[in-house]
Amino acid sequence: MIKAGIIGATGYAGGELVRLLANHRETEIVWYGSRSYIDRKYYEVYQNMFRIVEDVCKDDNLAELADQVDVIFTATPQGYLAGILTEEILQKVKIVDLSADYRIKDVAVYERWYGIEHKSPQFIPEAVYGLCELNRNQINGNTRLVANPGCYTTCSILTAYPMVKEGLIDVDTLIVDAKSGTSGAGRGAKVPNLFCEVNENLKAYGVANHRHTPEIEEQLGIAGNCSVTINFTPHLVPMNRGILVTEYANLKKKPDGSLPSWEEIKEVYDKYYGGEKFIRVLEKGCCPETKWVEGSNYVDVGFVVDERTGRIIMMGALDNLVKGAAGQAVQNMNLLFGCRESEGLELVPCFP
């Protein structure tokens, strides 16, 4: 049995980790870390866990926790783990970090976009970017630190990855328009996330400077073995869960001057995702919708070839708390410990 500890167990992503691991047949949660609710029963914070979780919340003592568990999930703000992680801790336990502390390989880029000093850059080189469908061969029993991607990045990267990998689009023309439910902003009280601020409203934020931009650029650049610069614009929509991205790029013409057909592009997507359990490439004429992935670890991907403009419109949808956070973290844990990759994640999307 894998013993797990969660730091940040009472945030939205942490709560989702608890929900998923409660049904994981090979894992036991032994530490519910929460700085705000120490000594309170976990179900008093999340009533949906009444008579399911009887444990009390503990503090966020990572050093003490490392002696008691096999894996630690850190569902914490940026800078937290980087500020306390040590070699001694990593020698004892595996860590799946849901923050951005170890996602970006260039520490100067991290510090510029996040506006904080990175306190432990020596661990960045060994951290594996935990987008399982792309990097699963790097995630195994020898891996100590996994940088778990977030919701915007996971959806944006997976939606465009096959096209970038195969060199079928001009990456300099890539535009990513993304929309998220409010749970993506976390559980902390913030005026912009109040009901009256969000309800009956749609707004862009982080325009031209959102901190997930360099992460998307870096990973797509690795895929295409090239430099990638994108426009990334996120929007907040009045719903609890879900990410929908719509991406635009110029298609590269074939040697005969024609554009790749829908069928030819579908073959490319199937080349990379045809055997993937959690990525569903949709049929022609079907566009992804957040309601068809809600509560699940699935990513739905679709695309349209616009022959009039010579562009492709790529679309992706996922649940920001599952595949965009906790579900992906569990998927990474399964790879770390040699479990079936889908263990604890075979969730049918909720509807309505």
Coordinates of N, CA and C in Angstrom, one line a residue, residues 59-296:
D59 N -0.5 19.9 10.2 CA 0.3 21.1 9.7 C 1.0 20.7 8.4
D60 N 1.8 21.6 7.9 CA 2.5 21.4 6.7 C 4.0 21.1 6.9
N61 N 4.3 20.4 7.9 CA 5.7 20.1 8.2 C 6.3 19.0 7.2
L62 N 6.9 19.5 6.2 CA 7.3 18.6 5.1 C 8.4 17.6 5.6
A63 N 9.3 18.1 6.4 CA 10.4 17.2 6.9 C 9.8 16.1 7.7
E64 N 8.9 16.3 8.6 CA 8.3 15.3 9.4 C 7.5 14.3 8.5
L65 N 6.7 14.9 7.6 CA 5.9 14.1 6.7 C 6.7 13.1 5.9
A66 N 7.9 13.6 5.4 CA 8.8 12.7 4.6 C 9.2 11.4 5.3
D67 N 9.2 11.4 6.6 CA 9.5 10.2 7.3 C 8.3 9.2 7.4
Q68 N 7.1 9.6 7.0 CA 6.0 8.8 7.3 C 5.3 8.3 6.0
V69 N 5.6 8.8 4.8 CA 4.9 8.5 3.6 C 5.9 8.1 2.5
D70 N 5.3 7.6 1.4 CA 6.0 7.2 0.2 C 6.0 8.3 -0.8
V71 N 4.9 9.1 -0.8 CA 4.8 10.2 -1.8 C 4.1 11.4 -1.1
I72 N 4.5 12.5 -1.5 CA 3.9 13.8 -1.0 C 3.4 14.5 -2.2
F73 N 2.1 15.0 -2.1 CA 1.5 15.9 -3.1 C 1.6 17.3 -2.5
T74 N 2.1 18.2 -3.2 CA 2.1 19.6 -2.7 C 1.2 20.5 -3.6
A75 N 0.0 20.6 -3.1 CA -1.0 21.5 -3.7 C -1.0 22.9 -3.1
T76 N 0.1 23.6 -3.4 CA 0.4 24.8 -2.7 C 0.7 26.0 -3.6
P77 N 0.7 27.2 -3.1 CA 1.1 28.3 -3.9 C 2.5 28.3 -4.5
Q78 N 2.8 29.0 -5.5 CA 4.1 29.1 -6.1 C 5.1 29.6 -5.0
G79 N 6.3 29.0 -5.0 CA 7.3 29.4 -4.1 C 7.4 28.6 -2.8
Y80 N 6.2 27.9 -2.5 CA 6.2 27.2 -1.2 C 7.2 26.1 -1.2
L81 N 7.1 25.1 -2.1 CA 8.0 24.0 -2.1 C 9.4 24.4 -2.4
A82 N 9.6 25.3 -3.3 CA 11.0 25.7 -3.6 C 11.7 26.3 -2.4
G83 N 10.9 26.8 -1.5 CA 11.5 27.5 -0.3 C 11.9 26.5 0.8
I84 N 11.4 25.2 0.8 CA 11.6 24.3 1.9 C 12.2 23.0 1.4
L85 N 12.3 22.7 0.1 CA 12.7 21.4 -0.3 C 14.2 21.3 -0.1
T86 N 14.6 20.1 0.4 CA 16.0 19.8 0.6 C 16.4 18.5 0.0
E87 N 17.7 18.2 -0.1 CA 18.2 16.9 -0.6 C 17.8 15.8 0.4
E88 N 17.8 16.1 1.6 CA 17.5 15.1 2.7 C 16.0 14.6 2.5
I89 N 15.1 15.6 2.2 CA 13.7 15.2 2.0 C 13.6 14.3 0.7
L90 N 14.2 14.7 -0.4 CA 14.1 14.0 -1.6 C 14.8 12.6 -1.5
Q91 N 15.7 12.4 -0.6 CA 16.2 11.1 -0.4 C 15.3 10.1 0.3
K92 N 14.3 10.7 0.9 CA 13.3 9.9 1.7 C 12.0 9.6 0.9
V93 N 11.6 10.5 0.1 CA 10.2 10.5 -0.4 C 10.1 11.0 -1.8
K94 N 9.1 10.6 -2.6 CA 8.9 11.1 -3.9 C 7.9 12.3 -3.8
I95 N 8.0 13.3 -4.6 CA 7.1 14.5 -4.5 C 6.5 14.7 -5.9
V96 N 5.2 14.9 -5.9 CA 4.5 15.4 -7.0 C 4.0 16.8 -6.7
D97 N 4.6 17.8 -7.3 CA 4.3 19.2 -7.0 C 3.3 19.8 -8.0
L98 N 2.2 20.3 -7.5 CA 1.1 20.8 -8.3 C 1.3 22.3 -8.6
S99 N 2.4 22.9 -8.0 CA 2.6 24.3 -8.3 C 3.6 24.4 -9.5
A100 N 4.0 25.6 -9.8 CA 4.8 25.8 -11.0 C 6.3 25.8 -10.7
D101 N 6.7 25.5 -9.4 CA 8.1 25.7 -9.0 C 9.1 25.0 -9.8
Y102 N 8.8 23.9 -10.3 CA 9.8 23.1 -11.1 C 9.4 22.8 -12.5
R103 N 8.4 23.5 -13.0 CA 8.0 23.2 -14.4 C 8.8 23.9 -15.4
I104 N 9.3 25.1 -15.2 CA 10.1 25.8 -16.2 C 11.6 25.6 -15.9
K105 N 12.3 25.2 -17.0 CA 13.7 24.8 -16.8 C 14.6 26.0 -16.6
D106 N 14.3 27.1 -17.2 CA 15.1 28.3 -17.1 C 14.7 29.1 -15.8
V107 N 15.5 29.1 -14.8 CA 15.1 29.7 -13.5 C 14.9 31.2 -13.7
A108 N 15.6 31.8 -14.6 CA 15.5 33.3 -14.9 C 14.1 33.6 -15.5
V109 N 13.6 32.7 -16.3 CA 12.3 32.8 -16.9 C 11.2 32.7 -15.8
Y110 N 11.4 31.7 -14.9 CA 10.5 31.5 -13.8 C 10.4 32.8 -12.9
E111 N 11.6 33.3 -12.6 CA 11.6 34.4 -11.7 C 11.0 35.7 -12.3
R112 N 11.2 35.8 -13.6 CA 10.7 37.0 -14.3 C 9.2 37.0 -14.4
W113 N 8.6 35.8 -14.7 CA 7.2 35.7 -14.9 C 6.4 35.6 -13.6
Y114 N 7.0 35.0 -12.6 CA 6.3 34.8 -11.3 C 6.7 35.9 -10.3
G115 N 7.7 36.6 -10.6 CA 8.0 37.7 -9.7 C 8.5 37.4 -8.3
I116 N 9.1 36.2 -8.2 CA 9.7 35.7 -6.9 C 11.0 35.0 -7.2
E117 N 11.9 35.0 -6.2 CA 13.2 34.3 -6.3 C 13.0 32.8 -6.1
H118 N 13.6 32.0 -6.9 CA 13.5 30.6 -6.8 C 14.6 30.2 -5.7
K119 N 14.1 29.5 -4.7 CA 15.0 29.2 -3.5 C 15.8 27.9 -3.7
S120 N 15.4 27.1 -4.6 CA 16.1 25.8 -4.8 C 16.2 25.4 -6.2
P121 N 16.9 26.2 -7.0 CA 17.0 25.9 -8.4 C 17.9 24.7 -8.7
Q122 N 18.6 24.2 -7.7 CA 19.4 23.0 -8.0 C 18.6 21.8 -8.3
F123 N 17.3 21.8 -7.9 CA 16.5 20.6 -8.2 C 15.7 20.7 -9.5
I124 N 15.8 21.9 -10.2 CA 15.1 22.0 -11.5 C 15.5 21.0 -12.5
P125 N 16.8 20.8 -12.7 CA 17.2 19.9 -13.8 C 16.7 18.5 -13.7
E126 N 16.5 18.0 -12.4 CA 16.0 16.6 -12.3 C 14.5 16.5 -12.3
A127 N 13.8 17.6 -12.1 CA 12.3 17.5 -12.1 C 11.8 17.1 -13.5
V128 N 10.9 16.1 -13.5 CA 10.3 15.7 -14.8 C 9.0 16.4 -15.0
Y129 N 8.8 17.0 -16.1 CA 7.5 17.7 -16.4 C 6.5 16.6 -16.6
G130 N 5.5 16.6 -15.7 CA 4.6 15.4 -15.6 C 3.4 15.4 -16.5
L131 N 3.6 15.7 -17.7 CA 2.5 15.6 -18.7 C 2.6 14.1 -19.2
C132 N 1.9 13.2 -18.6 CA 2.1 11.8 -18.7 C 2.1 11.3 -20.2
E133 N 1.2 11.8 -21.0 CA 1.1 11.3 -22.3 C 2.3 11.6 -23.2
L134 N 3.1 12.6 -22.8 CA 4.3 13.0 -23.5 C 5.6 12.5 -22.8
N135 N 5.6 12.4 -21.5 CA 6.8 12.1 -20.8 C 6.8 10.9 -19.9
R136 N 5.8 10.0 -20.2 CA 5.7 8.8 -19.2 C 6.9 8.0 -19.2
N137 N 7.7 7.9 -20.2 CA 9.0 7.1 -20.1 C 10.0 7.7 -19.2
Q138 N 9.8 9.0 -18.8 CA 10.8 9.6 -17.9 C 10.3 9.5 -16.4
I139 N 9.1 9.0 -16.2 CA 8.5 8.9 -14.9 C 8.4 7.5 -14.4
N140 N 9.3 7.1 -13.5 CA 9.4 5.8 -13.0 C 9.9 5.7 -11.6
G141 N 10.3 4.6 -11.1 CA 10.7 4.4 -9.8 C 11.9 5.1 -9.4
N142 N 12.7 5.6 -10.3 CA 13.9 6.3 -10.0 C 13.6 7.8 -10.0
T143 N 12.4 8.3 -10.4 CA 12.1 9.7 -10.4 C 11.8 10.2 -9.0
R144 N 12.4 11.3 -8.5 CA 12.1 11.8 -7.2 C 11.2 12.9 -7.2
L145 N 11.2 13.7 -8.3 CA 10.4 15.0 -8.3 C 9.7 15.1 -9.6
V146 N 8.4 15.3 -9.5 CA 7.5 15.5 -10.7 C 6.9 16.9 -10.6
A147 N 7.1 17.6 -11.7 CA 6.5 18.9 -11.8 C 5.1 18.7 -12.5
N148 N 4.1 18.7 -11.8 CA 2.7 18.4 -12.3 C 2.2 19.6 -13.0
P149 N 1.9 19.5 -14.4 CA 1.4 20.7 -15.1 C 0.0 21.1 -14.6
G150 N -0.3 22.4 -14.9 CA -1.6 22.9 -14.5 C -2.6 22.8 -15.6
C151 N -3.8 23.4 -15.4 CA -4.9 23.2 -16.3 C -4.8 23.9 -17.6
Y152 N -4.5 25.1 -17.6 CA -4.3 25.8 -18.9 C -3.2 25.2 -19.7
T153 N -2.1 24.9 -19.1 CA -0.9 24.4 -19.8 C -1.2 23.0 -20.4
T154 N -1.8 22.1 -19.6 CA -2.1 20.8 -20.0 C -3.0 20.8 -21.2
C155 N -4.1 21.6 -21.2 CA -5.0 21.7 -22.3 C -4.4 22.3 -23.5
S156 N -3.7 23.4 -23.3 CA -3.1 24.1 -24.4 C -2.0 23.3 -25.1
I157 N -1.2 22.6 -24.4 CA -0.1 21.9 -25.0 C -0.7 20.6 -25.7
L158 N -1.5 19.9 -25.0 CA -2.0 18.7 -25.7 C -2.8 19.0 -26.9
T159 N -3.5 20.1 -27.0 CA -4.3 20.4 -28.1 C -3.5 20.6 -29.4
A160 N -2.3 21.3 -29.2 CA -1.5 21.6 -30.3 C -0.3 20.7 -30.6
Y161 N 0.0 19.8 -29.6 CA 1.2 19.1 -29.7 C 1.4 18.3 -30.9
P162 N 0.5 17.5 -31.4 CA 0.7 16.7 -32.7 C 1.1 17.6 -33.9
M163 N 0.4 18.7 -34.0 CA 0.6 19.6 -35.1 C 2.0 20.3 -35.0
V164 N 2.5 20.6 -33.8 CA 3.8 21.2 -33.6 C 4.9 20.1 -33.8
K165 N 4.6 18.9 -33.3 CA 5.6 17.9 -33.3 C 5.9 17.5 -34.8
E166 N 4.8 17.4 -35.6 CA 4.9 17.0 -37.0 C 5.3 18.2 -37.9
G167 N 5.4 19.4 -37.4 CA 5.7 20.6 -38.2 C 4.7 21.0 -39.2
L168 N 3.4 20.8 -38.9 CA 2.3 21.1 -39.8 C 1.8 22.5 -39.7
I169 N 2.2 23.2 -38.7 CA 1.7 24.6 -38.5 C 2.9 25.5 -38.4
D170 N 2.7 26.8 -38.7 CA 3.7 27.8 -38.5 C 3.5 28.3 -37.0
V171 N 4.4 27.8 -36.2 CA 4.3 28.1 -34.7 C 4.3 29.6 -34.4
D172 N 4.9 30.4 -35.3 CA 4.9 31.8 -35.0 C 3.6 32.5 -35.1
T173 N 2.6 31.7 -35.7 CA 1.2 32.3 -35.8 C 0.3 31.7 -34.8
L174 N 0.8 31.0 -33.8 CA -0.1 30.3 -32.9 C -0.7 31.2 -31.9
I175 N -2.0 31.2 -31.8 CA -2.8 32.0 -30.8 C -3.6 31.0 -29.9
V176 N -3.5 31.2 -28.6 CA -4.3 30.4 -27.7 C -5.3 31.2 -26.9
D177 N -6.5 30.9 -27.2 CA -7.6 31.6 -26.4 C -8.2 30.6 -25.5
A178 N -8.1 30.9 -24.2 CA -8.5 29.9 -23.2 C -9.6 30.5 -22.2
K179 N -10.4 29.6 -21.7 CA -11.5 30.0 -20.8 C -11.6 28.9 -19.7
S180 N -11.7 29.4 -18.5 CA -11.7 28.6 -17.3 C -12.8 28.9 -16.3
G181 N -13.2 27.8 -15.6 CA -14.2 28.0 -14.5 C -13.4 28.6 -13.3
T182 N -14.2 29.1 -12.4 CA -13.6 29.9 -11.3 C -12.8 29.1 -10.3
S183 N -13.0 27.7 -10.2 CA -12.2 26.9 -9.3 C -10.7 26.9 -9.7
G184 N -10.4 27.3 -10.9 CA -9.0 27.4 -11.3 C -8.3 28.5 -10.6
A185 N -8.9 29.4 -10.0 CA -8.3 30.5 -9.3 C -8.0 30.1 -7.8
G186 N -8.4 28.9 -7.4 CA -8.2 28.5 -6.0 C -9.3 28.8 -5.1
R187 N -9.2 28.4 -3.8 CA -10.3 28.5 -2.9 C -10.2 29.8 -2.0
G188 N -9.0 30.4 -2.1 CA -8.9 31.6 -1.3 C -9.8 32.7 -1.6
A189 N -10.2 33.5 -0.6 CA -11.2 34.6 -0.9 C -10.5 35.7 -1.6
K190 N -11.1 36.0 -2.8 CA -10.6 37.1 -3.6 C -11.8 37.9 -4.2
V191 N -11.7 39.2 -4.2 CA -12.8 40.0 -4.6 C -13.2 39.7 -6.1
P192 N -12.2 39.5 -7.0 CA -12.6 39.2 -8.4 C -13.3 37.9 -8.6
N193 N -13.3 37.0 -7.6 CA -13.9 35.7 -7.7 C -15.3 35.6 -6.9
L194 N -15.7 36.7 -6.3 CA -17.0 36.7 -5.7 C -18.1 36.5 -6.6
F195 N -19.2 36.0 -6.2 CA -20.3 35.6 -7.0 C -20.8 36.8 -7.9
C196 N -20.9 38.0 -7.2 CA -21.4 39.1 -8.0 C -20.4 39.6 -9.0
E197 N -19.2 39.3 -8.8 CA -18.2 39.7 -9.8 C -18.1 38.8 -11.0
V198 N -18.4 37.5 -10.7 CA -18.2 36.5 -11.8 C -19.5 36.2 -12.5
N199 N -20.6 36.1 -11.7 CA -21.9 35.8 -12.3 C -22.4 36.7 -13.4
E200 N -22.9 36.2 -14.5 CA -23.4 37.0 -15.6 C -22.3 37.9 -16.2
N201 N -21.0 37.3 -16.2 CA -19.9 38.1 -16.7 C -18.9 37.2 -17.4
L202 N -18.1 37.8 -18.3 CA -17.0 37.1 -18.9 C -15.9 38.1 -19.1
K203 N -14.7 37.7 -18.7 CA -13.7 38.7 -18.7 C -12.3 38.0 -19.0
A204 N -11.5 38.7 -19.7 CA -10.1 38.3 -20.0 C -9.3 38.8 -18.8
Y205 N -8.2 38.2 -18.5 CA -7.2 38.6 -17.5 C -5.8 38.1 -17.9
G206 N -4.8 38.7 -17.3 CA -3.5 38.3 -17.6 C -3.1 38.5 -19.1
V207 N -3.7 39.5 -19.7 CA -3.6 39.6 -21.2 C -2.1 40.0 -21.5
A208 N -1.5 39.2 -22.3 CA -0.1 39.4 -22.8 C 0.9 39.2 -21.7
N209 N 0.5 38.8 -20.5 CA 1.5 38.6 -19.4 C 1.1 37.5 -18.5
H210 N 0.2 36.5 -18.9 CA -0.1 35.5 -18.0 C 1.1 34.5 -17.8
R211 N 1.3 34.1 -16.5 CA 2.5 33.4 -16.2 C 2.6 32.0 -16.7
H212 N 1.5 31.4 -17.2 CA 1.6 30.1 -17.9 C 2.1 30.2 -19.3
T213 N 2.2 31.4 -19.8 CA 2.7 31.5 -21.2 C 4.0 30.9 -21.5
P214 N 5.1 31.2 -20.6 CA 6.4 30.6 -21.0 C 6.4 29.1 -20.8
E215 N 5.6 28.5 -20.0 CA 5.5 27.1 -19.8 C 5.0 26.4 -21.1
I216 N 3.9 27.0 -21.6 CA 3.4 26.5 -22.9 C 4.4 26.6 -24.0
E217 N 5.0 27.8 -24.1 CA 6.0 28.0 -25.1 C 7.2 27.0 -25.0
E218 N 7.7 26.8 -23.8 CA 8.8 25.9 -23.6 C 8.5 24.5 -24.0
Q219 N 7.3 24.0 -23.6 CA 7.0 22.6 -23.9 C 6.7 22.4 -25.4
L220 N 6.0 23.3 -26.0 CA 5.8 23.2 -27.4 C 7.1 23.4 -28.2
G221 N 8.0 24.2 -27.7 CA 9.3 24.3 -28.3 C 10.1 23.1 -28.3
I222 N 10.0 22.3 -27.1 CA 10.7 21.0 -27.0 C 10.1 20.1 -28.1
A223 N 8.7 20.1 -28.2 CA 8.0 19.2 -29.1 C 8.5 19.5 -30.6
G224 N 8.6 20.7 -30.9 CA 8.9 21.1 -32.3 C 10.4 21.3 -32.6
N225 N 11.2 21.2 -31.5 CA 12.6 21.5 -31.6 C 12.9 22.8 -32.2
C226 N 12.2 23.8 -31.7 CA 12.2 25.2 -32.2 C 11.8 26.2 -31.1
S227 N 12.0 27.4 -31.4 CA 11.6 28.5 -30.5 C 10.1 28.8 -30.8
V228 N 9.3 28.9 -29.7 CA 7.9 29.1 -29.9 C 7.5 30.4 -29.1
T229 N 6.8 31.3 -29.7 CA 6.3 32.5 -29.1 C 4.8 32.6 -29.4
I230 N 4.0 32.6 -28.4 CA 2.5 32.6 -28.6 C 1.8 33.8 -28.0
N231 N 0.6 34.1 -28.5 CA -0.3 34.9 -27.8 C -1.2 34.0 -27.0
F232 N -1.2 34.2 -25.6 CA -2.1 33.4 -24.8 C -3.0 34.3 -24.0
T233 N -4.3 34.1 -24.1 CA -5.2 35.0 -23.4 C -6.2 34.1 -22.7
P234 N -6.2 34.1 -21.3 CA -7.1 33.4 -20.5 C -8.4 34.2 -20.2
H235 N -9.5 33.6 -20.0 CA -10.7 34.2 -19.6 C -11.4 33.5 -18.5
L236 N -12.1 34.2 -17.6 CA -12.8 33.7 -16.5 C -14.3 33.6 -16.9
V237 N -14.9 32.4 -16.7 CA -16.3 32.2 -17.1 C -17.0 31.8 -15.8
P238 N -18.3 32.1 -15.7 CA -19.1 31.9 -14.5 C -19.6 30.4 -14.4
M239 N -18.6 29.5 -14.3 CA -18.9 28.1 -14.0 C -17.9 27.6 -13.0
N240 N -18.2 26.4 -12.4 CA -17.3 25.9 -11.3 C -16.0 25.3 -11.9
R241 N -16.3 24.4 -12.9 CA -15.1 23.6 -13.4 C -15.1 23.7 -15.0
G242 N -13.9 23.4 -15.5 CA -13.7 23.3 -16.9 C -12.8 24.2 -17.5
I243 N -12.0 23.7 -18.5 CA -11.2 24.6 -19.4 C -11.5 24.3 -20.8
L244 N -11.7 25.3 -21.6 CA -11.8 25.2 -23.0 C -10.8 26.1 -23.7
V245 N -10.0 25.5 -24.5 CA -9.0 26.3 -25.3 C -9.4 26.2 -26.8
T246 N -9.3 27.3 -27.4 CA -9.4 27.4 -28.9 C -8.1 28.0 -29.4
E247 N -7.4 27.3 -30.3 CA -6.1 27.7 -30.8 C -6.1 27.8 -32.3
Y248 N -5.5 28.9 -32.8 CA -5.4 29.2 -34.2 C -4.0 29.2 -34.7
A249 N -3.8 28.7 -35.9 CA -2.4 28.8 -36.5 C -2.5 28.6 -38.0
N250 N -1.6 29.1 -38.7 CA -1.5 28.9 -40.1 C -1.0 27.5 -40.4
L251 N -1.7 26.8 -41.3 CA -1.3 25.5 -41.8 C -0.1 25.7 -42.8
K252 N 0.8 24.8 -42.7 CA 1.8 24.7 -43.8 C 1.3 23.9 -45.0
K253 N 1.5 24.4 -46.1 CA 1.0 23.7 -47.3 C 1.9 22.5 -47.7
K254 N 1.3 21.6 -48.3 CA 2.0 20.4 -48.8 C 2.8 20.8 -50.1
P255 N 3.7 19.9 -50.5 CA 4.5 20.2 -51.7 C 3.7 20.6 -52.9
D256 N 2.5 20.1 -53.0 CA 1.7 20.5 -54.2 C 0.9 21.8 -54.1
G257 N 1.1 22.4 -52.9 CA 0.5 23.7 -52.7 C -0.9 23.7 -52.0
S258 N -1.4 22.4 -51.8 CA -2.7 22.3 -51.1 C -2.5 22.2 -49.6
L259 N -3.6 22.4 -48.9 CA -3.6 22.2 -47.4 C -3.8 20.8 -47.0
P260 N -3.3 20.4 -45.9 CA -3.6 19.0 -45.4 C -5.1 18.9 -45.2
S261 N -5.7 17.8 -45.5 CA -7.1 17.6 -45.3 C -7.4 17.2 -43.9
W262 N -8.7 17.3 -43.5 CA -9.1 16.9 -42.2 C -8.7 15.5 -41.9
E263 N -8.8 14.6 -42.9 CA -8.5 13.2 -42.7 C -7.0 13.0 -42.4
E264 N -6.2 13.8 -43.2 CA -4.8 13.6 -43.0 C -4.3 14.1 -41.6
I265 N -4.9 15.2 -41.1 CA -4.6 15.7 -39.8 C -5.1 14.8 -38.7
K266 N -6.3 14.2 -39.0 CA -6.8 13.2 -38.0 C -5.8 12.1 -37.8
E267 N -5.2 11.6 -38.9 CA -4.2 10.6 -38.8 C -3.0 11.0 -37.9
V268 N -2.7 12.3 -38.0 CA -1.6 12.8 -37.2 C -2.0 12.7 -35.7
Y269 N -3.2 13.2 -35.4 CA -3.6 13.2 -34.0 C -3.7 11.7 -33.5
D270 N -4.2 10.8 -34.3 CA -4.3 9.4 -33.9 C -3.0 8.8 -33.7
K271 N -2.0 9.3 -34.5 CA -0.6 8.7 -34.3 C -0.1 8.9 -32.9
Y272 N -0.4 10.1 -32.3 CA 0.0 10.4 -31.0 C -1.0 10.0 -29.9
Y273 N -2.2 10.1 -30.2 CA -3.2 9.9 -29.1 C -4.1 8.7 -29.3
G274 N -4.0 8.0 -30.4 CA -4.9 6.9 -30.7 C -4.9 5.8 -29.6
G275 N -3.7 5.6 -29.0 CA -3.6 4.6 -27.9 C -3.7 5.2 -26.5
E276 N -4.0 6.5 -26.4 CA -4.1 7.1 -25.1 C -5.5 7.0 -24.5
K277 N -5.6 6.5 -23.3 CA -6.9 6.3 -22.6 C -7.6 7.6 -22.3
F278 N -6.8 8.6 -21.9 CA -7.4 9.8 -21.4 C -7.5 11.0 -22.4
I279 N -7.0 10.8 -23.6 CA -7.2 11.8 -24.7 C -8.1 11.2 -25.7
R280 N -9.2 11.9 -26.0 CA -10.2 11.5 -26.9 C -10.2 12.5 -28.1
V281 N -9.8 12.0 -29.3 CA -9.8 12.8 -30.5 C -11.2 12.7 -31.1
L282 N -11.9 13.8 -31.2 CA -13.3 13.7 -31.6 C -13.5 13.5 -33.1
E283 N -14.7 13.1 -33.5 CA -15.0 12.9 -34.9 C -15.2 14.2 -35.6
K284 N -15.2 14.1 -36.9 CA -15.4 15.3 -37.7 C -16.7 16.1 -37.4
G285 N -16.6 17.4 -37.3 CA -17.8 18.2 -37.0 C -18.2 18.2 -35.6
C286 N -17.4 17.6 -34.7 CA -17.8 17.6 -33.3 C -16.7 18.4 -32.5
C287 N -17.2 19.4 -31.8 CA -16.3 20.3 -31.0 C -16.3 20.0 -29.6
P288 N -15.2 20.0 -28.9 CA -15.1 19.8 -27.5 C -16.0 20.7 -26.7
E289 N -16.6 20.2 -25.6 CA -17.4 21.0 -24.6 C -17.0 20.5 -23.2
T290 N -16.9 21.5 -22.3 CA -16.5 21.2 -21.0 C -17.5 20.2 -20.3
K291 N -18.7 20.3 -20.6 CA -19.7 19.4 -19.9 C -19.5 17.9 -20.2
W292 N -18.8 17.6 -21.3 CA -18.6 16.2 -21.6 C -17.3 15.6 -21.0
V293 N -16.6 16.4 -20.2 CA -15.4 15.9 -19.5 C -15.5 16.2 -18.0
E294 N -16.5 16.9 -17.6 CA -16.6 17.3 -16.2 C -16.5 16.1 -15.2
G295 N -15.7 16.3 -14.2 CA -15.5 15.2 -13.2 C -14.6 14.1 -13.6
S296 N -14.0 14.2 -14.8 CA -13.2 13.0 -15.3 C -11.8 13.5 -15.6

